[in-house]
């Protein structure tokens, strides 16, 4: 079947025409909505016009098929054509760009060279330049005849723009009638339409609250607002306008009549006529002054309230502009000194602390919104507290060792999709009241102490400060609960990541103890779990039974399940073996944590180093962790860890190695079991090895055991032998 939308109207059958009219009505309505309500046209104007034209043609051929919702019948439908084209009286030129200081000194040197004869001849000859911010908006041209605004147009390709008069008239900074007596008969005023940061934020907030499009940056939003077919929408966007140039300027007889003799005077005139003009324009004769003004403007970028992307320098005298002339389509007498595209200067308005799921406290810089590389940046990562102090990961100074303070003017960099970074501080602009940032030692999510660990290997403090509220911190809560029920921890059947996330979100569980009170609470609850998403009476009973079945967990698993930092399965087993009962472990760790020299209280245990001991003590120093543990122990009774080196244990004193895939137990379970029975578990086969327990897939260890004549048994034989 050929594509109906491509079939000539003359060839359409009645059924096909009906289908096409239906499709077109839908497509045109969708395009209208995209254009009017979202400022985000999904098809080009030409494609849109084509749809409407086809609709009209089909309706003309099949008048009986005209739909009730026909686009041609719609009241107040958008005009079929786009904006009318407007030829500018004088083309709107683009400027040559300068990117370095040298480009600017070259520009001034070229001017001096060109006018050298005048400079040598006349001691009073002054070559002056203006410097003003380059507004990051949209150029527009406004034609006034006898002081009345008759037409406003976009820049377009410079020669021909689009007629957006009605939209431009909604901008408060654009007078409909010029003030004063000395207005030329005809003048085209040029300037930049832009959106302030405040207005951009207002639209974004509105969009966030009521749903709507994603506004990327003020410039694009201003562009979308300006090209609205309904001027009421443009009016609602509160656009602004700065006047800074002109095109045609004629008297009543059609003779050229420049508004004044110099660039600066012309702009002053604009102001007198009723336009908004930028207050940051200066006039100077020195390249150094131009560059100094560039830096001043750059450092004010954060507080201007609107986006700028550089500074424009122009030869001030209009007669000299004329003499110097043009190269290609750009004037020789003006140049745009652009700011680096990926950097912007802004204000550091605050430092927030976020708590990650591992308890890491991460500082985030809050910035006065600034557009960098086409995107509005409002925050930047600060990594850690040393970074704020101006210290890098290896202790080296960053930003020349300058710290960051709230109120600082900072240079933000955004390269590609990388998270924006603060690359420098403008120390000259630091307010005298700015104080060094004090990094919190308390977790903002739960109020627990946050600590920096000593790295045993390097002897240095970890750069990350972490919350010690493992069991109670809401930022860490869900991850800790997932860990608590995971396979090598409590291993509760039917309670996986998905159910934990759901229960956490629904407020059914927040801490491990809550898991074991679920059944009792559910019996009393009005909204019962069996009525929740994904559950039924049978599955709920099964889940509760599975939870109850784990009320007497092995001690090593239980200690591991607590999620104490650095306490993995192996450490859990070592601690279980050392202390024998949860009470002994809890009481010793608690006493050590509350002793001024905890390390003297906590026993030395082979395989457990300084870092682990410290993090155990940090855990038990947090009273709320202890409370959460005690609440849990009210529900759960971990089995005492018994080392049974009984005479009848055939493996007591033997060295055992496990290899291959074990099917009835995890490797850590196997290890713990063998140790309970008095065996020594080794990781590799040697002449000291007594027994190798080999599961399916055993490789080099099996081979070596056979070579050494070590006894090899299967997992089943192991269980037979140990009597389980
Ligand atoms: Zn916390």
XYZ file of C-alpha atoms and ligand atoms in Angstrom, residues 355 359 361 443-449 467-470 472-476 624, ligand 1:
21
model
C 23.724 13.150 51.800
C 26.181 8.456 53.844
C 28.147 14.377 52.645
C 24.494 14.941 58.885
C 21.758 17.290 57.652
C 19.506 14.322 56.899
C 19.461 12.699 60.328
C 21.502 14.800 62.763
C 24.089 12.069 63.347
C 27.747 12.890 63.610
C 27.168 10.197 58.264
C 27.495 7.595 61.038
C 23.742 7.036 61.285
C 23.835 3.804 59.296
C 18.638 5.618 61.133
C 19.673 8.073 58.412
C 16.802 8.560 55.958
C 19.291 9.332 53.186
C 20.877 5.932 53.699
C 20.329 6.286 67.786
Zn 22.543 10.909 58.233
